[in-house]
Amino acid sequence: MTALETRELEYFVAVAEELHFGRAAVRLSIAQPALSKAIRRVESRLGVALLVRSSRHVSLTPAGEALLEHGRHALNAVSAAVQRARRAGDSEARLRLVLKPGGDAGLLSGILARYADQPHARQVDVVFGGATDRADQLRDGRADVALLYAPFDDLTGLAHETLHVEDRVAILPRDHRLASRDELRLADLEHETLPRWKGVPGGGTGPEIDDVPQLNHLIALGRTIAVLPRSLVEPLPAGLVRIPVADAAPSRLVVAWSQSDRRPLVAAFVEAAVAASGSQAGDQP
């Protein structure tokens, strides 16, 4: 069986992501000749070419693309194992919860209160993540649990429980041609300018967006519109209107954690989140 050391895999992933030996060497804080030799050793050991090199260009072979895809997962798994081993051995370890700003559908305070009532509850550190990194923080062990939105967040490799289901709404400036409608369909928005979320492939042709407050500001300026889960725009900012989109798939707020993470502190938080969300739903008229 051919084995690669973790450091060798880190070297290859850096080169494959940068597609430049010089930049990868700086990123890894090693000399470029040493990095080149290390990659040659990896290729020799695997018996395949991973990179196509020229004086001006570096590109991946099919074998290199496969190793990059699976190598990233392997490095994330190693990092997560180290992080969780350290936390499992620390009786005072805190639980890290990651979510997007405002991305709790009004449930967070109730969840934290319900969890705090449990006999072995830990201190919860609430961390706000960006548009794309919250699920990754679970996979690489930087976070223990997360509040994510399906189907927008990638739940691959994560276990999850649904806390809240809601409709999706179009957010428009008040002077928009559709602003007086009681209901819209996706076809009504076909030729509208939609935003591109930073780090997320695809999307619309509009401005690149980092977060919802930035998006709301650009909508008010008439630069774009958006279709969002309703709770992300409650309360509705001044100058905007919110119209249900009848045929947009519902959005689900979920509490998520790594499928391989079976620690009692994570299970206790998930149990508290599900119980708190059910209690709040029962309180609704």
PDB file of C-alpha atoms in Angstrom:
ATOM      1  CA  MET A   1       0.000   0.000   0.000  1.00  0.00           C
ATOM      2  CA  THR A   2       1.331   3.442  -0.975  1.00  0.00           C
ATOM      3  CA  ALA A   3       1.298   5.893   1.913  1.00  0.00           C
ATOM      4  CA  LEU A   4       1.644   9.648   1.950  1.00  0.00           C
ATOM      5  CA  GLU A   5       2.595  11.634   4.999  1.00  0.00           C
ATOM      6  CA  THR A   6       0.271  14.423   6.059  1.00  0.00           C
ATOM      7  CA  ARG A   7       2.963  17.025   5.392  1.00  0.00           C
ATOM      8  CA  GLU A   8       3.456  15.734   1.839  1.00  0.00           C
ATOM      9  CA  LEU A   9      -0.266  15.997   1.228  1.00  0.00           C
ATOM     10  CA  GLU A  10      -0.244  19.557   2.606  1.00  0.00           C
ATOM     11  CA  TYR A  11       2.564  20.417   0.187  1.00  0.00           C
ATOM     12  CA  PHE A  12       0.668  19.039  -2.793  1.00  0.00           C
ATOM     13  CA  VAL A  13      -2.625  20.731  -1.881  1.00  0.00           C
ATOM     14  CA  ALA A  14      -0.853  24.080  -1.540  1.00  0.00           C
ATOM     15  CA  VAL A  15       0.729  23.762  -4.987  1.00  0.00           C
ATOM     16  CA  ALA A  16      -2.516  22.500  -6.526  1.00  0.00           C
ATOM     17  CA  GLU A  17      -4.498  25.411  -5.102  1.00  0.00           C
ATOM     18  CA  GLU A  18      -1.939  28.073  -5.959  1.00  0.00           C
ATOM     19  CA  LEU A  19      -0.847  26.534  -9.294  1.00  0.00           C
ATOM     20  CA  HIS A  20       2.450  28.256  -8.634  1.00  0.00           C
ATOM     21  CA  PHE A  21       5.432  26.789  -6.780  1.00  0.00           C
ATOM     22  CA  GLY A  22       6.677  30.163  -5.593  1.00  0.00           C
ATOM     23  CA  ARG A  23       3.391  31.214  -4.005  1.00  0.00           C
ATOM     24  CA  ALA A  24       2.899  27.764  -2.510  1.00  0.00           C
ATOM     25  CA  ALA A  25       6.393  27.869  -0.980  1.00  0.00           C
ATOM     26  CA  VAL A  26       5.673  31.240   0.617  1.00  0.00           C
ATOM     27  CA  ARG A  27       2.344  29.926   1.925  1.00  0.00           C
ATOM     28  CA  LEU A  28       4.100  26.893   3.448  1.00  0.00           C
ATOM     29  CA  SER A  29       7.140  28.866   4.678  1.00  0.00           C
ATOM     30  CA  ILE A  30       9.607  26.532   2.963  1.00  0.00           C
ATOM     31  CA  ALA A  31      12.153  26.963   0.174  1.00  0.00           C
ATOM     32  CA  GLN A  32      10.851  26.510  -3.365  1.00  0.00           C
ATOM     33  CA  PRO A  33      13.488  23.899  -4.388  1.00  0.00           C
ATOM     34  CA  ALA A  34      12.601  21.785  -1.357  1.00  0.00           C
ATOM     35  CA  LEU A  35       8.919  21.989  -2.272  1.00  0.00           C
ATOM     36  CA  SER A  36       9.610  20.957  -5.875  1.00  0.00           C
ATOM     37  CA  LYS A  37      11.622  17.942  -4.692  1.00  0.00           C
ATOM     38  CA  ALA A  38       8.864  16.937  -2.275  1.00  0.00           C
ATOM     39  CA  ILE A  39       6.239  16.969  -5.049  1.00  0.00           C
ATOM     40  CA  ARG A  40       8.542  14.922  -7.300  1.00  0.00           C
ATOM     41  CA  ARG A  41       8.877  12.340  -4.505  1.00  0.00           C
ATOM     42  CA  VAL A  42       5.093  12.151  -4.148  1.00  0.00           C
ATOM     43  CA  GLU A  43       4.660  11.599  -7.891  1.00  0.00           C
ATOM     44  CA  SER A  44       7.376   8.943  -7.892  1.00  0.00           C
ATOM     45  CA  ARG A  45       5.810   7.121  -4.974  1.00  0.00           C
ATOM     46  CA  LEU A  46       2.335   7.183  -6.512  1.00  0.00           C
ATOM     47  CA  GLY A  47       3.617   6.319  -9.976  1.00  0.00           C
ATOM     48  CA  VAL A  48       1.572   9.059 -11.688  1.00  0.00           C
ATOM     49  CA  ALA A  49       2.114  12.630 -12.812  1.00  0.00           C
ATOM     50  CA  LEU A  50       0.105  15.058 -10.706  1.00  0.00           C
ATOM     51  CA  LEU A  51       1.157  18.335 -12.348  1.00  0.00           C
ATOM     52  CA  VAL A  52       1.966  19.588 -15.809  1.00  0.00           C
ATOM     53  CA  ARG A  53       4.844  22.040 -15.502  1.00  0.00           C
ATOM     54  CA  SER A  54       6.199  24.628 -17.900  1.00  0.00           C
ATOM     55  CA  SER A  55       8.343  27.724 -17.422  1.00  0.00           C
ATOM     56  CA  ARG A  56       5.227  29.880 -17.099  1.00  0.00           C
ATOM     57  CA  HIS A  57       2.395  27.582 -16.112  1.00  0.00           C
ATOM     58  CA  VAL A  58       1.440  24.818 -13.690  1.00  0.00           C
ATOM     59  CA  SER A  59      -1.746  22.784 -14.179  1.00  0.00           C
ATOM     60  CA  LEU A  60      -3.262  19.638 -12.725  1.00  0.00           C
ATOM     61  CA  THR A  61      -3.447  16.289 -14.465  1.00  0.00           C
ATOM     62  CA  PRO A  62      -6.598  14.151 -13.933  1.00  0.00           C
ATOM     63  CA  ALA A  63      -4.660  12.299 -11.219  1.00  0.00           C
ATOM     64  CA  GLY A  64      -3.770  15.623  -9.621  1.00  0.00           C
ATOM     65  CA  GLU A  65      -7.389  16.790  -9.648  1.00  0.00           C
ATOM     66  CA  ALA A  66      -8.446  13.556  -7.927  1.00  0.00           C
ATOM     67  CA  LEU A  67      -5.744  13.863  -5.269  1.00  0.00           C
ATOM     68  CA  LEU A  68      -6.641  17.503  -4.643  1.00  0.00           C
ATOM     69  CA  GLU A  69     -10.323  16.686  -4.106  1.00  0.00           C
ATOM     70  CA  HIS A  70      -9.717  13.775  -1.761  1.00  0.00           C
ATOM     71  CA  GLY A  71      -6.603  15.275  -0.206  1.00  0.00           C
ATOM     72  CA  ARG A  72      -8.555  18.276   1.041  1.00  0.00           C
ATOM     73  CA  HIS A  73     -11.043  15.950   2.726  1.00  0.00           C
ATOM     74  CA  ALA A  74      -8.214  13.930   4.274  1.00  0.00           C
ATOM     75  CA  LEU A  75      -6.486  17.016   5.680  1.00  0.00           C
ATOM     76  CA  ASN A  76      -9.796  18.307   7.048  1.00  0.00           C
ATOM     77  CA  ALA A  77     -10.391  14.927   8.699  1.00  0.00           C
ATOM     78  CA  VAL A  78      -6.951  14.977  10.334  1.00  0.00           C
ATOM     79  CA  SER A  79      -7.453  18.536  11.565  1.00  0.00           C
ATOM     80  CA  ALA A  80     -10.901  17.682  12.922  1.00  0.00           C
ATOM     81  CA  ALA A  81      -9.568  14.590  14.703  1.00  0.00           C
ATOM     82  CA  VAL A  82      -6.840  16.632  16.401  1.00  0.00           C
ATOM     83  CA  GLN A  83      -9.248  19.395  17.436  1.00  0.00           C
ATOM     84  CA  ARG A  84     -11.804  16.976  18.834  1.00  0.00           C
ATOM     85  CA  ALA A  85      -9.219  14.874  20.646  1.00  0.00           C
ATOM     86  CA  ARG A  86      -7.960  17.993  22.405  1.00  0.00           C
ATOM     87  CA  ARG A  87     -11.461  19.065  23.361  1.00  0.00           C
ATOM     88  CA  ALA A  88     -12.438  15.571  24.503  1.00  0.00           C
ATOM     89  CA  GLY A  89      -9.479  15.585  26.876  1.00  0.00           C
ATOM     90  CA  ASP A  90     -10.271  19.033  28.236  1.00  0.00           C
ATOM     91  CA  SER A  91     -12.919  18.908  30.938  1.00  0.00           C
ATOM     92  CA  GLU A  92     -13.281  22.692  30.711  1.00  0.00           C
ATOM     93  CA  ALA A  93     -13.590  22.820  26.921  1.00  0.00           C
ATOM     94  CA  ARG A  94     -16.224  25.180  25.561  1.00  0.00           C
ATOM     95  CA  LEU A  95     -18.713  24.341  22.861  1.00  0.00           C
ATOM     96  CA  ARG A  96     -18.284  26.410  19.682  1.00  0.00           C
ATOM     97  CA  LEU A  97     -21.416  27.318  17.733  1.00  0.00           C
ATOM     98  CA  VAL A  98     -21.077  28.964  14.322  1.00  0.00           C
ATOM     99  CA  LEU A  99     -23.852  30.752  12.413  1.00  0.00           C
ATOM    100  CA  LYS A 100     -24.318  33.666  10.054  1.00  0.00           C
ATOM    101  CA  PRO A 101     -25.263  37.011  11.620  1.00  0.00           C
ATOM    102  CA  GLY A 102     -29.050  36.989  12.072  1.00  0.00           C
ATOM    103  CA  GLY A 103     -29.189  33.395  10.863  1.00  0.00           C
ATOM    104  CA  ASP A 104     -31.063  31.859  13.796  1.00  0.00           C
ATOM    105  CA  ALA A 105     -34.731  32.615  12.932  1.00  0.00           C
ATOM    106  CA  GLY A 106     -35.089  34.131  16.406  1.00  0.00           C
ATOM    107  CA  LEU A 107     -34.336  30.791  18.081  1.00  0.00           C
ATOM    108  CA  LEU A 108     -30.850  31.307  19.489  1.00  0.00           C
ATOM    109  CA  SER A 109     -31.691  32.800  22.880  1.00  0.00           C
ATOM    110  CA  GLY A 110     -34.193  30.028  23.576  1.00  0.00           C
ATOM    111  CA  ILE A 111     -31.723  27.344  22.484  1.00  0.00           C
ATOM    112  CA  LEU A 112     -28.967  28.703  24.707  1.00  0.00           C
ATOM    113  CA  ALA A 113     -31.332  28.978  27.682  1.00  0.00           C
ATOM    114  CA  ARG A 114     -32.557  25.394  27.210  1.00  0.00           C
ATOM    115  CA  TYR A 115     -28.992  24.105  26.890  1.00  0.00           C
ATOM    116  CA  ALA A 116     -27.827  26.036  29.980  1.00  0.00           C
ATOM    117  CA  ASP A 117     -30.440  24.185  32.042  1.00  0.00           C
ATOM    118  CA  GLN A 118     -28.766  20.846  31.340  1.00  0.00           C
ATOM    119  CA  PRO A 119     -26.649  19.524  34.221  1.00  0.00           C
ATOM    120  CA  HIS A 120     -23.385  19.190  32.284  1.00  0.00           C
ATOM    121  CA  ALA A 121     -23.759  22.201  29.984  1.00  0.00           C
ATOM    122  CA  ARG A 122     -20.576  23.909  28.832  1.00  0.00           C
ATOM    123  CA  GLN A 123     -19.932  27.541  28.056  1.00  0.00           C
ATOM    124  CA  VAL A 124     -21.031  28.240  24.459  1.00  0.00           C
ATOM    125  CA  ASP A 125     -18.842  30.427  22.261  1.00  0.00           C
ATOM    126  CA  VAL A 126     -20.972  31.934  19.480  1.00  0.00           C
ATOM    127  CA  VAL A 127     -18.910  32.504  16.330  1.00  0.00           C
ATOM    128  CA  PHE A 128     -20.215  34.309  13.258  1.00  0.00           C
ATOM    129  CA  GLY A 129     -19.112  32.788   9.967  1.00  0.00           C
ATOM    130  CA  GLY A 130     -19.223  33.956   6.383  1.00  0.00           C
ATOM    131  CA  ALA A 131     -21.382  32.838   3.500  1.00  0.00           C
ATOM    132  CA  THR A 132     -19.409  29.677   2.772  1.00  0.00           C
ATOM    133  CA  ASP A 133     -17.192  28.695   5.700  1.00  0.00           C
ATOM    134  CA  ARG A 134     -19.662  27.679   8.400  1.00  0.00           C
ATOM    135  CA  ALA A 135     -20.067  24.090   7.212  1.00  0.00           C
ATOM    136  CA  ASP A 136     -16.304  23.873   6.637  1.00  0.00           C
ATOM    137  CA  GLN A 137     -15.715  24.898  10.252  1.00  0.00           C
ATOM    138  CA  LEU A 138     -17.645  21.814  11.334  1.00  0.00           C
ATOM    139  CA  ARG A 139     -15.757  19.544   8.980  1.00  0.00           C
ATOM    140  CA  ASP A 140     -12.297  20.685  10.060  1.00  0.00           C
ATOM    141  CA  GLY A 141     -13.088  20.819  13.779  1.00  0.00           C
ATOM    142  CA  ARG A 142     -13.006  24.579  14.315  1.00  0.00           C
ATOM    143  CA  ALA A 143     -16.661  24.458  15.409  1.00  0.00           C
ATOM    144  CA  ASP A 144     -18.721  21.820  17.187  1.00  0.00           C
ATOM    145  CA  VAL A 145     -22.218  22.719  15.986  1.00  0.00           C
ATOM    146  CA  ALA A 146     -23.674  25.139  13.465  1.00  0.00           C
ATOM    147  CA  LEU A 147     -26.947  26.712  12.429  1.00  0.00           C
ATOM    148  CA  LEU A 148     -27.182  26.306   8.654  1.00  0.00           C
ATOM    149  CA  TYR A 149     -29.774  26.917   5.964  1.00  0.00           C
ATOM    150  CA  ALA A 150     -30.809  24.112   3.624  1.00  0.00           C
ATOM    151  CA  PRO A 151     -30.700  23.859   0.656  1.00  0.00           C
ATOM    152  CA  PHE A 152     -28.192  26.738   0.489  1.00  0.00           C
ATOM    153  CA  ASP A 153     -25.449  25.342   2.734  1.00  0.00           C
ATOM    154  CA  ASP A 154     -23.599  22.165   1.786  1.00  0.00           C
ATOM    155  CA  LEU A 155     -24.562  19.497   4.314  1.00  0.00           C
ATOM    156  CA  THR A 156     -22.311  16.780   2.869  1.00  0.00           C
ATOM    157  CA  GLY A 157     -20.723  14.798   5.693  1.00  0.00           C
ATOM    158  CA  LEU A 158     -22.855  16.490   8.325  1.00  0.00           C
ATOM    159  CA  ALA A 159     -25.648  15.193  10.509  1.00  0.00           C
ATOM    160  CA  HIS A 160     -28.488  17.632  11.049  1.00  0.00           C
ATOM    161  CA  GLU A 161     -31.910  18.198  12.584  1.00  0.00           C
ATOM    162  CA  THR A 162     -34.466  20.642  11.207  1.00  0.00           C
ATOM    163  CA  LEU A 163     -35.413  23.419  13.629  1.00  0.00           C
ATOM    164  CA  HIS A 164     -37.526  25.724  11.487  1.00  0.00           C
ATOM    165  CA  VAL A 165     -39.138  25.702   8.029  1.00  0.00           C
ATOM    166  CA  GLU A 166     -40.057  28.967   6.368  1.00  0.00           C
ATOM    167  CA  ASP A 167     -41.026  30.446   3.037  1.00  0.00           C
ATOM    168  CA  ARG A 168     -38.703  32.434   0.810  1.00  0.00           C
ATOM    169  CA  VAL A 169     -39.400  36.013  -0.103  1.00  0.00           C
ATOM    170  CA  ALA A 170     -38.252  38.452  -2.742  1.00  0.00           C
ATOM    171  CA  ILE A 171     -36.603  41.579  -1.339  1.00  0.00           C
ATOM    172  CA  LEU A 172     -37.104  44.601  -3.573  1.00  0.00           C
ATOM    173  CA  PRO A 173     -36.663  48.381  -3.331  1.00  0.00           C
ATOM    174  CA  ARG A 174     -39.969  50.181  -2.717  1.00  0.00           C
ATOM    175  CA  ASP A 175     -39.952  51.747  -6.186  1.00  0.00           C
ATOM    176  CA  HIS A 176     -39.419  48.443  -8.016  1.00  0.00           C
ATOM    177  CA  ARG A 177     -41.915  47.582 -10.760  1.00  0.00           C
ATOM    178  CA  LEU A 178     -43.024  44.448  -8.831  1.00  0.00           C
ATOM    179  CA  ALA A 179     -43.152  46.070  -5.396  1.00  0.00           C
ATOM    180  CA  SER A 180     -46.954  46.346  -5.323  1.00  0.00           C
ATOM    181  CA  ARG A 181     -47.579  42.639  -5.962  1.00  0.00           C
ATOM    182  CA  ASP A 182     -48.992  40.428  -3.188  1.00  0.00           C
ATOM    183  CA  GLU A 183     -47.173  37.344  -4.472  1.00  0.00           C
ATOM    184  CA  LEU A 184     -44.518  36.502  -7.024  1.00  0.00           C
ATOM    185  CA  ARG A 185     -43.297  33.454  -8.902  1.00  0.00           C
ATOM    186  CA  LEU A 186     -39.728  32.697  -9.906  1.00  0.00           C
ATOM    187  CA  ALA A 187     -40.595  33.392 -13.536  1.00  0.00           C
ATOM    188  CA  ASP A 188     -41.431  36.975 -12.572  1.00  0.00           C
ATOM    189  CA  LEU A 189     -37.812  37.447 -11.501  1.00  0.00           C
ATOM    190  CA  GLU A 190     -36.197  35.765 -14.496  1.00  0.00           C
ATOM    191  CA  HIS A 191     -34.648  38.916 -15.946  1.00  0.00           C
ATOM    192  CA  GLU A 192     -33.837  40.620 -12.646  1.00  0.00           C
ATOM    193  CA  THR A 193     -30.302  41.250 -11.376  1.00  0.00           C
ATOM    194  CA  LEU A 194     -29.502  38.764  -8.617  1.00  0.00           C
ATOM    195  CA  PRO A 195     -26.421  38.856  -6.359  1.00  0.00           C
ATOM    196  CA  ARG A 196     -23.356  36.630  -6.314  1.00  0.00           C
ATOM    197  CA  TRP A 197     -22.403  35.333  -2.876  1.00  0.00           C
ATOM    198  CA  LYS A 198     -18.683  35.545  -2.217  1.00  0.00           C
ATOM    199  CA  GLY A 199     -17.060  32.125  -2.501  1.00  0.00           C
ATOM    200  CA  VAL A 200     -20.216  30.433  -3.809  1.00  0.00           C
ATOM    201  CA  PRO A 201     -20.062  29.154  -7.418  1.00  0.00           C
ATOM    202  CA  GLY A 202     -22.766  30.329  -9.808  1.00  0.00           C
ATOM    203  CA  GLY A 203     -25.365  32.830  -8.725  1.00  0.00           C
ATOM    204  CA  GLY A 204     -26.601  35.888 -10.547  1.00  0.00           C
ATOM    205  CA  THR A 205     -24.947  38.649 -12.518  1.00  0.00           C
ATOM    206  CA  GLY A 206     -25.198  41.303  -9.816  1.00  0.00           C
ATOM    207  CA  PRO A 207     -22.668  42.549  -7.256  1.00  0.00           C
ATOM    208  CA  GLU A 208     -20.657  40.165  -5.098  1.00  0.00           C
ATOM    209  CA  ILE A 209     -22.091  39.982  -1.573  1.00  0.00           C
ATOM    210  CA  ASP A 210     -20.461  39.097   1.753  1.00  0.00           C
ATOM    211  CA  ASP A 211     -23.468  39.293   4.075  1.00  0.00           C
ATOM    212  CA  VAL A 212     -27.152  40.192   4.329  1.00  0.00           C
ATOM    213  CA  PRO A 213     -26.721  43.775   5.680  1.00  0.00           C
ATOM    214  CA  GLN A 214     -24.528  44.577   2.682  1.00  0.00           C
ATOM    215  CA  LEU A 215     -27.100  42.970   0.396  1.00  0.00           C
ATOM    216  CA  ASN A 216     -29.960  45.003   1.887  1.00  0.00           C
ATOM    217  CA  HIS A 217     -28.033  48.216   1.310  1.00  0.00           C
ATOM    218  CA  LEU A 218     -27.432  47.369  -2.358  1.00  0.00           C
ATOM    219  CA  ILE A 219     -31.090  46.414  -2.837  1.00  0.00           C
ATOM    220  CA  ALA A 220     -32.161  49.783  -1.431  1.00  0.00           C
ATOM    221  CA  LEU A 221     -29.827  51.440  -3.971  1.00  0.00           C
ATOM    222  CA  GLY A 222     -31.504  49.522  -6.795  1.00  0.00           C
ATOM    223  CA  ARG A 223     -28.368  47.543  -7.689  1.00  0.00           C
ATOM    224  CA  THR A 224     -29.880  44.081  -7.179  1.00  0.00           C
ATOM    225  CA  ILE A 225     -32.783  42.136  -5.679  1.00  0.00           C
ATOM    226  CA  ALA A 226     -32.714  38.849  -3.766  1.00  0.00           C
ATOM    227  CA  VAL A 227     -34.760  35.812  -2.769  1.00  0.00           C
ATOM    228  CA  LEU A 228     -34.078  34.921   0.868  1.00  0.00           C
ATOM    229  CA  PRO A 229     -35.495  32.968   3.790  1.00  0.00           C
ATOM    230  CA  ARG A 230     -38.015  35.256   5.477  1.00  0.00           C
ATOM    231  CA  SER A 231     -36.260  35.295   8.853  1.00  0.00           C
ATOM    232  CA  LEU A 232     -33.086  36.814   7.370  1.00  0.00           C
ATOM    233  CA  VAL A 233     -34.974  40.057   6.698  1.00  0.00           C
ATOM    234  CA  GLU A 234     -36.926  40.405   9.936  1.00  0.00           C
ATOM    235  CA  PRO A 235     -37.294  43.190  10.794  1.00  0.00           C
ATOM    236  CA  LEU A 236     -37.445  44.514   7.243  1.00  0.00           C
ATOM    237  CA  PRO A 237     -35.013  47.401   6.674  1.00  0.00           C
ATOM    238  CA  ALA A 238     -36.446  50.768   5.665  1.00  0.00           C
ATOM    239  CA  GLY A 239     -36.865  51.316   1.942  1.00  0.00           C
ATOM    240  CA  LEU A 240     -37.417  47.651   1.103  1.00  0.00           C
ATOM    241  CA  VAL A 241     -40.470  45.478   0.488  1.00  0.00           C
ATOM    242  CA  ARG A 242     -40.820  41.740   1.071  1.00  0.00           C
ATOM    243  CA  ILE A 243     -43.050  39.635  -1.205  1.00  0.00           C
ATOM    244  CA  PRO A 244     -43.609  35.850  -0.916  1.00  0.00           C
ATOM    245  CA  VAL A 245     -42.334  33.774  -3.850  1.00  0.00           C
ATOM    246  CA  ALA A 246     -44.977  31.078  -4.201  1.00  0.00           C
ATOM    247  CA  ASP A 247     -42.978  28.467  -6.097  1.00  0.00           C
ATOM    248  CA  ALA A 248     -39.594  28.909  -4.359  1.00  0.00           C
ATOM    249  CA  ALA A 249     -38.619  25.836  -2.356  1.00  0.00           C
ATOM    250  CA  PRO A 250     -38.983  26.350   1.407  1.00  0.00           C
ATOM    251  CA  SER A 251     -35.886  27.079   3.451  1.00  0.00           C
ATOM    252  CA  ARG A 252     -34.959  24.951   6.471  1.00  0.00           C
ATOM    253  CA  LEU A 253     -32.892  26.156   9.400  1.00  0.00           C
ATOM    254  CA  VAL A 254     -30.983  23.155  10.756  1.00  0.00           C
ATOM    255  CA  VAL A 255     -28.648  22.464  13.637  1.00  0.00           C
ATOM    256  CA  ALA A 256     -25.731  20.539  12.158  1.00  0.00           C
ATOM    257  CA  TRP A 257     -22.674  18.676  13.405  1.00  0.00           C
ATOM    258  CA  SER A 258     -20.107  16.258  12.008  1.00  0.00           C
ATOM    259  CA  GLN A 259     -21.468  12.761  11.372  1.00  0.00           C
ATOM    260  CA  SER A 260     -18.472  11.301  13.188  1.00  0.00           C
ATOM    261  CA  ASP A 261     -18.848  13.514  16.273  1.00  0.00           C
ATOM    262  CA  ARG A 262     -20.664  11.554  18.981  1.00  0.00           C
ATOM    263  CA  ARG A 263     -19.523  13.538  22.010  1.00  0.00           C
ATOM    264  CA  PRO A 264     -22.138  14.005  24.743  1.00  0.00           C
ATOM    265  CA  LEU A 265     -21.734  17.806  24.778  1.00  0.00           C
ATOM    266  CA  VAL A 266     -22.716  17.966  21.097  1.00  0.00           C
ATOM    267  CA  ALA A 267     -25.642  15.586  21.552  1.00  0.00           C
ATOM    268  CA  ALA A 268     -26.869  17.640  24.508  1.00  0.00           C
ATOM    269  CA  PHE A 269     -26.790  20.858  22.508  1.00  0.00           C
ATOM    270  CA  VAL A 270     -28.663  19.281  19.582  1.00  0.00           C
ATOM    271  CA  GLU A 271     -31.296  17.932  21.966  1.00  0.00           C
ATOM    272  CA  ALA A 272     -31.704  21.378  23.516  1.00  0.00           C
ATOM    273  CA  ALA A 273     -31.953  23.044  20.094  1.00  0.00           C
ATOM    274  CA  VAL A 274     -34.672  20.666  18.908  1.00  0.00           C
ATOM    275  CA  ALA A 275     -36.607  21.020  22.160  1.00  0.00           C
ATOM    276  CA  ALA A 276     -36.363  24.829  22.131  1.00  0.00           C
ATOM    277  CA  SER A 277     -37.465  25.092  18.504  1.00  0.00           C
ATOM    278  CA  GLY A 278     -40.435  22.828  19.176  1.00  0.00           C
ATOM    279  CA  SER A 279     -41.429  24.866  22.199  1.00  0.00           C
ATOM    280  CA  GLN A 280     -41.289  28.127  20.257  1.00  0.00           C
ATOM    281  CA  ALA A 281     -43.298  26.637  17.389  1.00  0.00           C
ATOM    282  CA  GLY A 282     -45.961  25.595  19.883  1.00  0.00           C
ATOM    283  CA  ASP A 283     -46.165  29.154  21.156  1.00  0.00           C
ATOM    284  CA  GLN A 284     -46.964  30.569  17.737  1.00  0.00           C
ATOM    285  CA  PRO A 285     -50.602  31.537  17.117  1.00  0.00           C
TER     286      PRO A 285
END
